[in-house]
PDB file of N, CA and C in Angstrom:
ATOM      1  N   MET F 245       2.572 142.224   5.663  1.00 44.00           N
ATOM      2  CA  MET F 245       1.870 141.141   6.340  1.00 44.00           C
ATOM      3  C   MET F 245       2.834 140.000   6.598  1.00 44.00           C
ATOM      4  N   GLY F 246       2.725 139.410   7.791  1.00 54.00           N
ATOM      5  CA  GLY F 246       3.579 138.273   8.148  1.00 54.00           C
ATOM      6  C   GLY F 246       2.910 136.965   7.787  1.00 54.00           C
ATOM      7  N   ALA F 247       3.643 135.912   8.000  1.00 65.00           N
ATOM      8  CA  ALA F 247       3.122 134.589   7.757  1.00 65.00           C
ATOM      9  C   ALA F 247       2.046 134.243   8.790  1.00 65.00           C
ATOM     10  N   GLY F 248       1.168 133.328   8.441  1.00 77.00           N
ATOM     11  CA  GLY F 248       0.117 132.916   9.342  1.00 77.00           C
ATOM     12  C   GLY F 248       0.545 131.810  10.295  1.00 77.00           C
ATOM     13  N   HIS F 249       1.820 131.466  10.258  1.00 84.00           N
ATOM     14  CA  HIS F 249       2.319 130.405  11.128  1.00 84.00           C
ATOM     15  C   HIS F 249       3.802 130.632  11.442  1.00 84.00           C
ATOM     16  N   TRP F 250       4.304 129.914  12.430  1.00 90.00           N
ATOM     17  CA  TRP F 250       5.731 129.968  12.749  1.00 90.00           C
ATOM     18  C   TRP F 250       6.163 128.580  13.206  1.00 90.00           C
ATOM     19  N   SER F 251       7.461 128.358  13.205  1.00 92.00           N
ATOM     20  CA  SER F 251       8.012 127.041  13.513  1.00 92.00           C
ATOM     21  C   SER F 251       8.921 127.091  14.721  1.00 92.00           C
ATOM     22  N   LEU F 252       9.031 125.937  15.388  1.00 92.00           N
ATOM     23  CA  LEU F 252      10.006 125.770  16.461  1.00 92.00           C
ATOM     24  C   LEU F 252      10.467 124.324  16.457  1.00 92.00           C
ATOM     25  N   THR F 253      11.611 124.069  17.067  1.00 95.00           N
ATOM     26  CA  THR F 253      12.185 122.748  17.109  1.00 95.00           C
ATOM     27  C   THR F 253      12.158 122.228  18.526  1.00 95.00           C
ATOM     28  N   ALA F 254      11.745 120.973  18.688  1.00 95.00           N
ATOM     29  CA  ALA F 254      11.707 120.330  20.012  1.00 95.00           C
ATOM     30  C   ALA F 254      12.527 119.050  19.957  1.00 95.00           C
ATOM     31  N   ARG F 255      13.232 118.753  21.053  1.00 96.00           N
ATOM     32  CA  ARG F 255      14.038 117.541  21.146  1.00 96.00           C
ATOM     33  C   ARG F 255      13.475 116.667  22.256  1.00 96.00           C
ATOM     34  N   PHE F 256      13.320 115.360  21.954  1.00 95.00           N
ATOM     35  CA  PHE F 256      12.746 114.422  22.901  1.00 95.00           C
ATOM     36  C   PHE F 256      13.660 113.230  23.071  1.00 95.00           C
ATOM     37  N   ASN F 257      13.758 112.700  24.307  1.00 94.00           N
ATOM     38  CA  ASN F 257      14.459 111.449  24.521  1.00 94.00           C
ATOM     39  C   ASN F 257      13.624 110.274  24.049  1.00 94.00           C
ATOM     40  N   ASP F 258      12.296 110.388  24.224  1.00 90.00           N
ATOM     41  CA  ASP F 258      11.358 109.327  23.835  1.00 90.00           C
ATOM     42  C   ASP F 258      10.164 109.986  23.155  1.00 90.00           C
ATOM     43  N   ALA F 259       9.926 109.635  21.918  1.00 89.00           N
ATOM     44  CA  ALA F 259       8.810 110.210  21.165  1.00 89.00           C
ATOM     45  C   ALA F 259       7.922 109.109  20.624  1.00 89.00           C
ATOM     46  N   ALA F 260       7.689 108.078  21.418  1.00 87.00           N
ATOM     47  CA  ALA F 260       6.897 106.922  20.985  1.00 87.00           C
ATOM     48  C   ALA F 260       5.517 107.352  20.509  1.00 87.00           C
ATOM     49  N   GLY F 261       5.153 106.926  19.310  1.00 88.00           N
ATOM     50  CA  GLY F 261       3.868 107.213  18.735  1.00 88.00           C
ATOM     51  C   GLY F 261       3.776 108.541  17.997  1.00 88.00           C
ATOM     52  N   LEU F 262       4.771 109.388  18.086  1.00 92.00           N
ATOM     53  CA  LEU F 262       4.732 110.671  17.433  1.00 92.00           C
ATOM     54  C   LEU F 262       4.973 110.501  15.937  1.00 92.00           C
ATOM     55  N   ALA F 263       4.235 111.211  15.121  1.00 92.00           N
ATOM     56  CA  ALA F 263       4.354 111.108  13.669  1.00 92.00           C
ATOM     57  C   ALA F 263       4.165 112.480  13.043  1.00 92.00           C
ATOM     58  N   GLU F 264       4.545 112.599  11.790  1.00 93.00           N
ATOM     59  CA  GLU F 264       4.255 113.838  11.072  1.00 93.00           C
ATOM     60  C   GLU F 264       2.737 114.053  11.082  1.00 93.00           C
ATOM     61  N   ARG F 265       2.355 115.289  11.228  1.00 94.00           N
ATOM     62  CA  ARG F 265       0.957 115.738  11.325  1.00 94.00           C
ATOM     63  C   ARG F 265       0.301 115.438  12.668  1.00 94.00           C
ATOM     64  N   SER F 266       1.066 114.947  13.664  1.00 94.00           N
ATOM     65  CA  SER F 266       0.512 114.809  15.012  1.00 94.00           C
ATOM     66  C   SER F 266       0.130 116.181  15.543  1.00 94.00           C
ATOM     67  N   ALA F 267      -0.842 116.241  16.412  1.00 94.00           N
ATOM     68  CA  ALA F 267      -1.336 117.495  16.944  1.00 94.00           C
ATOM     69  C   ALA F 267      -0.341 118.119  17.926  1.00 94.00           C
ATOM     70  N   VAL F 268      -0.311 119.456  17.939  1.00 96.00           N
ATOM     71  CA  VAL F 268       0.423 120.234  18.921  1.00 96.00           C
ATOM     72  C   VAL F 268      -0.604 121.071  19.668  1.00 96.00           C
ATOM     73  N   THR F 269      -0.606 120.976  21.010  1.00 94.00           N
ATOM     74  CA  THR F 269      -1.596 121.692  21.805  1.00 94.00           C
ATOM     75  C   THR F 269      -0.911 122.610  22.817  1.00 94.00           C
ATOM     76  N   TYR F 270      -1.650 123.618  23.240  1.00 93.00           N
ATOM     77  CA  TYR F 270      -1.231 124.506  24.338  1.00 93.00           C
ATOM     78  C   TYR F 270      -2.459 124.706  25.212  1.00 93.00           C
ATOM     79  N   ARG F 271      -2.348 124.303  26.471  1.00 90.00           N
ATOM     80  CA  ARG F 271      -3.470 124.367  27.424  1.00 90.00           C
ATOM     81  C   ARG F 271      -4.698 123.627  26.892  1.00 90.00           C
ATOM     82  N   GLY F 272      -4.464 122.518  26.200  1.00 90.00           N
ATOM     83  CA  GLY F 272      -5.545 121.681  25.692  1.00 90.00           C
ATOM     84  C   GLY F 272      -6.152 122.142  24.377  1.00 90.00           C
ATOM     85  N   ILE F 273      -5.667 123.240  23.821  1.00 93.00           N
ATOM     86  CA  ILE F 273      -6.221 123.759  22.575  1.00 93.00           C
ATOM     87  C   ILE F 273      -5.268 123.436  21.423  1.00 93.00           C
ATOM     88  N   LEU F 274      -5.801 122.955  20.317  1.00 95.00           N
ATOM     89  CA  LEU F 274      -4.999 122.671  19.146  1.00 95.00           C
ATOM     90  C   LEU F 274      -4.410 123.955  18.579  1.00 95.00           C
ATOM     91  N   VAL F 275      -3.075 124.044  18.495  1.00 96.00           N
ATOM     92  CA  VAL F 275      -2.429 125.245  17.982  1.00 96.00           C
ATOM     93  C   VAL F 275      -1.515 124.958  16.784  1.00 96.00           C
ATOM     94  N   GLY F 276      -1.337 123.686  16.438  1.00 96.00           N
ATOM     95  CA  GLY F 276      -0.445 123.362  15.308  1.00 96.00           C
ATOM     96  C   GLY F 276      -0.293 121.890  15.118  1.00 96.00           C
ATOM     97  N   SER F 277       0.783 121.533  14.399  1.00 96.00           N
ATOM     98  CA  SER F 277       1.038 120.125  14.081  1.00 96.00           C
ATOM     99  C   SER F 277       2.525 119.901  13.949  1.00 96.00           C
ATOM    100  N   VAL F 278       2.919 118.618  13.948  1.00 96.00           N
ATOM    101  CA  VAL F 278       4.305 118.231  13.749  1.00 96.00           C
ATOM    102  C   VAL F 278       4.587 118.250  12.241  1.00 96.00           C
ATOM    103  N   ARG F 279       5.554 119.056  11.838  1.00 96.00           N
ATOM    104  CA  ARG F 279       5.892 119.170  10.420  1.00 96.00           C
ATOM    105  C   ARG F 279       6.825 118.038   9.979  1.00 96.00           C
ATOM    106  N   SER F 280       7.854 117.756  10.779  1.00 96.00           N
ATOM    107  CA  SER F 280       8.812 116.687  10.417  1.00 96.00           C
ATOM    108  C   SER F 280       9.444 116.124  11.668  1.00 96.00           C
ATOM    109  N   ILE F 281       9.961 114.900  11.536  1.00 96.00           N
ATOM    110  CA  ILE F 281      10.639 114.222  12.631  1.00 96.00           C
ATOM    111  C   ILE F 281      11.947 113.647  12.090  1.00 96.00           C
ATOM    112  N   GLU F 282      13.012 113.828  12.882  1.00 96.00           N
ATOM    113  CA  GLU F 282      14.318 113.288  12.524  1.00 96.00           C
ATOM    114  C   GLU F 282      14.883 112.584  13.746  1.00 96.00           C
ATOM    115  N   VAL F 283      15.363 111.366  13.541  1.00 94.00           N
ATOM    116  CA  VAL F 283      15.979 110.609  14.624  1.00 94.00           C
ATOM    117  C   VAL F 283      17.482 110.785  14.540  1.00 94.00           C
ATOM    118  N   THR F 284      18.094 111.237  15.629  1.00 94.00           N
ATOM    119  CA  THR F 284      19.544 111.417  15.688  1.00 94.00           C
ATOM    120  C   THR F 284      20.068 110.526  16.814  1.00 94.00           C
ATOM    121  N   PRO F 285      21.372 110.332  16.899  1.00 94.00           N
ATOM    122  CA  PRO F 285      21.918 109.507  17.993  1.00 94.00           C
ATOM    123  C   PRO F 285      21.623 110.101  19.378  1.00 94.00           C
ATOM    124  N   GLU F 286      21.469 111.423  19.476  1.00 94.00           N
ATOM    125  CA  GLU F 286      21.235 112.077  20.747  1.00 94.00           C
ATOM    126  C   GLU F 286      19.771 112.195  21.137  1.00 94.00           C
ATOM    127  N   ALA F 287      18.866 112.363  20.163  1.00 95.00           N
ATOM    128  CA  ALA F 287      17.473 112.637  20.479  1.00 95.00           C
ATOM    129  C   ALA F 287      16.599 112.475  19.233  1.00 95.00           C
ATOM    130  N   VAL F 288      15.291 112.557  19.467  1.00 95.00           N
ATOM    131  CA  VAL F 288      14.337 112.660  18.384  1.00 95.00           C
ATOM    132  C   VAL F 288      14.044 114.145  18.230  1.00 95.00           C
ATOM    133  N   VAL F 289      14.278 114.684  17.042  1.00 97.00           N
ATOM    134  CA  VAL F 289      14.095 116.109  16.804  1.00 97.00           C
ATOM    135  C   VAL F 289      12.836 116.312  15.949  1.00 97.00           C
ATOM    136  N   ALA F 290      11.902 117.085  16.469  1.00 97.00           N
ATOM    137  CA  ALA F 290      10.658 117.355  15.762  1.00 97.00           C
ATOM    138  C   ALA F 290      10.548 118.842  15.447  1.00 97.00           C
ATOM    139  N   GLU F 291      10.198 119.135  14.218  1.00 97.00           N
ATOM    140  CA  GLU F 291       9.901 120.512  13.849  1.00 97.00           C
ATOM    141  C   GLU F 291       8.411 120.716  13.965  1.00 97.00           C
ATOM    142  N   LEU F 292       8.005 121.674  14.793  1.00 96.00           N
ATOM    143  CA  LEU F 292       6.594 121.941  15.062  1.00 96.00           C
ATOM    144  C   LEU F 292       6.164 123.194  14.314  1.00 96.00           C
ATOM    145  N   GLU F 293       4.983 123.155  13.723  1.00 96.00           N
ATOM    146  CA  GLU F 293       4.444 124.325  13.040  1.00 96.00           C
ATOM    147  C   GLU F 293       3.234 124.804  13.838  1.00 96.00           C
ATOM    148  N   ILE F 294       3.335 126.038  14.303  1.00 95.00           N
ATOM    149  CA  ILE F 294       2.261 126.665  15.067  1.00 95.00           C
ATOM    150  C   ILE F 294       1.418 127.487  14.098  1.00 95.00           C
ATOM    151  N   ASN F 295       0.103 127.210  14.055  1.00 94.00           N
ATOM    152  CA  ASN F 295      -0.795 127.841  13.088  1.00 94.00           C
ATOM    153  C   ASN F 295      -1.379 129.156  13.567  1.00 94.00           C
ATOM    154  N   GLN F 296      -1.150 129.523  14.811  1.00 88.00           N
ATOM    155  CA  GLN F 296      -1.686 130.757  15.345  1.00 88.00           C
ATOM    156  C   GLN F 296      -0.561 131.777  15.457  1.00 88.00           C
ATOM    157  N   ALA F 297      -0.477 132.649  14.499  1.00 82.00           N
ATOM    158  CA  ALA F 297       0.629 133.626  14.443  1.00 82.00           C
ATOM    159  C   ALA F 297       0.658 134.544  15.663  1.00 82.00           C
ATOM    160  N   ASP F 298      -0.487 134.760  16.307  1.00 86.00           N
ATOM    161  CA  ASP F 298      -0.543 135.676  17.451  1.00 86.00           C
ATOM    162  C   ASP F 298      -0.366 134.979  18.801  1.00 86.00           C
ATOM    163  N   LEU F 299      -0.083 133.669  18.815  1.00 87.00           N
ATOM    164  CA  LEU F 299       0.123 132.935  20.055  1.00 87.00           C
ATOM    165  C   LEU F 299       1.399 133.411  20.737  1.00 87.00           C
ATOM    166  N   ARG F 300       1.300 133.787  22.014  1.00 86.00           N
ATOM    167  CA  ARG F 300       2.461 134.237  22.785  1.00 86.00           C
ATOM    168  C   ARG F 300       2.669 133.244  23.914  1.00 86.00           C
ATOM    169  N   LEU F 301       3.861 132.682  23.991  1.00 85.00           N
ATOM    170  CA  LEU F 301       4.180 131.695  25.020  1.00 85.00           C
ATOM    171  C   LEU F 301       5.203 132.269  25.977  1.00 85.00           C
ATOM    172  N   PRO F 302       4.858 132.467  27.259  1.00 87.00           N
ATOM    173  CA  PRO F 302       5.816 132.969  28.216  1.00 87.00           C
ATOM    174  C   PRO F 302       6.947 131.945  28.426  1.00 87.00           C
ATOM    175  N   LEU F 303       8.184 132.409  28.398  1.00 88.00           N
ATOM    176  CA  LEU F 303       9.336 131.516  28.549  1.00 88.00           C
ATOM    177  C   LEU F 303       9.546 131.188  30.022  1.00 88.00           C
ATOM    178  N   PRO F 304      10.054 130.036  30.373  1.00 91.00           N
ATOM    179  CA  PRO F 304      10.466 128.952  29.494  1.00 91.00           C
ATOM    180  C   PRO F 304       9.276 128.074  29.068  1.00 91.00           C
ATOM    181  N   VAL F 305       9.413 127.448  27.898  1.00 90.00           N
ATOM    182  CA  VAL F 305       8.394 126.557  27.342  1.00 90.00           C
ATOM    183  C   VAL F 305       9.017 125.179  27.166  1.00 90.00           C
ATOM    184  N   THR F 306       8.304 124.170  27.576  1.00 92.00           N
ATOM    185  CA  THR F 306       8.743 122.794  27.338  1.00 92.00           C
ATOM    186  C   THR F 306       7.701 122.080  26.501  1.00 92.00           C
ATOM    187  N   ALA F 307       8.141 121.071  25.782  1.00 93.00           N
ATOM    188  CA  ALA F 307       7.257 120.269  24.953  1.00 93.00           C
ATOM    189  C   ALA F 307       7.315 118.830  25.460  1.00 93.00           C
ATOM    190  N   THR F 308       6.161 118.212  25.638  1.00 93.00           N
ATOM    191  CA  THR F 308       6.089 116.842  26.081  1.00 93.00           C
ATOM    192  C   THR F 308       5.243 116.034  25.104  1.00 93.00           C
ATOM    193  N   VAL F 309       5.602 114.760  24.948  1.00 93.00           N
ATOM    194  CA  VAL F 309       4.859 113.866  24.076  1.00 93.00           C
ATOM    195  C   VAL F 309       3.928 113.049  24.960  1.00 93.00           C
ATOM    196  N   GLY F 310       2.653 113.006  24.583  1.00 87.00           N
ATOM    197  CA  GLY F 310       1.683 112.234  25.353  1.00 87.00           C
ATOM    198  C   GLY F 310       0.627 111.667  24.438  1.00 87.00           C
ATOM    199  N   SER F 311      -0.249 110.865  25.003  1.00 77.00           N
ATOM    200  CA  SER F 311      -1.355 110.255  24.256  1.00 77.00           C
ATOM    201  C   SER F 311      -2.386 111.331  23.947  1.00 77.00           C
ATOM    202  N   ALA F 312      -3.024 111.216  22.793  1.00 67.00           N
ATOM    203  CA  ALA F 312      -4.034 112.186  22.396  1.00 67.00           C
ATOM    204  C   ALA F 312      -5.318 112.051  23.225  1.00 67.00           C
ATOM    205  N   SER F 313      -5.548 110.854  23.814  1.00 61.00           N
ATOM    206  CA  SER F 313      -6.731 110.659  24.653  1.00 61.00           C
ATOM    207  C   SER F 313      -6.436 109.649  25.733  1.00 61.00           C
ATOM    208  N   LEU F 314      -7.318 109.519  26.678  1.00 54.00           N
ATOM    209  CA  LEU F 314      -7.141 108.553  27.755  1.00 54.00           C
ATOM    210  C   LEU F 314      -7.201 107.119  27.255  1.00 54.00           C
ATOM    211  N   LEU F 315      -7.829 106.924  26.093  1.00 54.00           N
ATOM    212  CA  LEU F 315      -7.970 105.581  25.520  1.00 54.00           C
ATOM    213  C   LEU F 315      -6.810 105.222  24.610  1.00 54.00           C
ATOM    214  N   GLY F 316      -5.796 106.050  24.571  1.00 53.00           N
ATOM    215  CA  GLY F 316      -4.652 105.789  23.691  1.00 53.00           C
ATOM    216  C   GLY F 316      -4.804 106.512  22.366  1.00 53.00           C
ATOM    217  N   GLY F 317      -4.404 105.883  21.302  1.00 58.00           N
ATOM    218  CA  GLY F 317      -4.487 106.518  20.002  1.00 58.00           C
ATOM    219  C   GLY F 317      -3.192 107.207  19.665  1.00 58.00           C
ATOM    220  N   SER F 318      -3.243 108.086  18.711  1.00 79.00           N
ATOM    221  CA  SER F 318      -2.022 108.752  18.247  1.00 79.00           C
ATOM    222  C   SER F 318      -1.483 109.701  19.312  1.00 79.00           C
ATOM    223  N   ALA F 319      -0.180 109.918  19.244  1.00 89.00           N
ATOM    224  CA  ALA F 319       0.481 110.801  20.189  1.00 89.00           C
ATOM    225  C   ALA F 319       0.283 112.261  19.790  1.00 89.00           C
ATOM    226  N   ARG F 320       0.504 113.160  20.752  1.00 92.00           N
ATOM    227  CA  ARG F 320       0.440 114.591  20.490  1.00 92.00           C
ATOM    228  C   ARG F 320       1.570 115.267  21.250  1.00 92.00           C
ATOM    229  N   VAL F 321       1.876 116.486  20.885  1.00 94.00           N
ATOM    230  CA  VAL F 321       2.876 117.276  21.601  1.00 94.00           C
ATOM    231  C   VAL F 321       2.116 118.359  22.372  1.00 94.00           C
ATOM    232  N   ALA F 322       2.370 118.436  23.685  1.00 94.00           N
ATOM    233  CA  ALA F 322       1.754 119.467  24.511  1.00 94.00           C
ATOM    234  C   ALA F 322       2.844 120.492  24.868  1.00 94.00           C
ATOM    235  N   LEU F 323       2.578 121.763  24.591  1.00 93.00           N
ATOM    236  CA  LEU F 323       3.458 122.831  24.988  1.00 93.00           C
ATOM    237  C   LEU F 323       3.052 123.296  26.366  1.00 93.00           C
ATOM    238  N   VAL F 324       4.031 123.406  27.275  1.00 92.00           N
ATOM    239  CA  VAL F 324       3.758 123.793  28.647  1.00 92.00           C
ATOM    240  C   VAL F 324       4.655 124.973  28.992  1.00 92.00           C
ATOM    241  N   SER F 325       4.064 126.065  29.445  1.00 89.00           N
ATOM    242  CA  SER F 325       4.820 127.250  29.826  1.00 89.00           C
ATOM    243  C   SER F 325       4.804 127.395  31.333  1.00 89.00           C
ATOM    244  N   SER F 326       5.990 127.593  31.911  1.00 84.00           N
ATOM    245  CA  SER F 326       6.065 127.788  33.354  1.00 84.00           C
ATOM    246  C   SER F 326       6.454 129.237  33.694  1.00 84.00           C
ATOM    247  N   GLY F 327       6.410 130.087  32.692  1.00 76.00           N
ATOM    248  CA  GLY F 327       6.775 131.492  32.909  1.00 76.00           C
ATOM    249  C   GLY F 327       5.594 132.299  33.398  1.00 76.00           C
ATOM    250  N   THR F 328       5.863 133.551  33.714  1.00 74.00           N
ATOM    251  CA  THR F 328       4.829 134.498  34.140  1.00 74.00           C
ATOM    252  C   THR F 328       3.928 134.814  32.955  1.00 74.00           C
ATOM    253  N   PRO F 329       2.610 134.709  33.094  1.00 73.00           N
ATOM    254  CA  PRO F 329       1.704 135.022  31.979  1.00 73.00           C
ATOM    255  C   PRO F 329       1.969 136.422  31.447  1.00 73.00           C
ATOM    256  N   LEU F 330       1.832 136.561  30.132  1.00 62.00           N
ATOM    257  CA  LEU F 330       2.074 137.867  29.483  1.00 62.00           C
ATOM    258  C   LEU F 330       0.929 138.794  29.682  1.00 62.00           C
TER     259      LEU F 330
END
């Protein structure tokens, strides 16, 4: 049996409002959370934990930081795939 989750690393030029435990979504559905954030001279590096072990993302995949709602609030990471659906 495999793990029930997997991790990936995302790099952002601007990650305003992003914090540990911020939501990670794919097509508007909650699929994980931000595990850790590290600020480097080149970028903000976030380790994302995806809770759905069977989630398949067609490559390439980009991650963007945005507001969790139209009214503001905490930030979230949205995964966007521009590849051919699997």
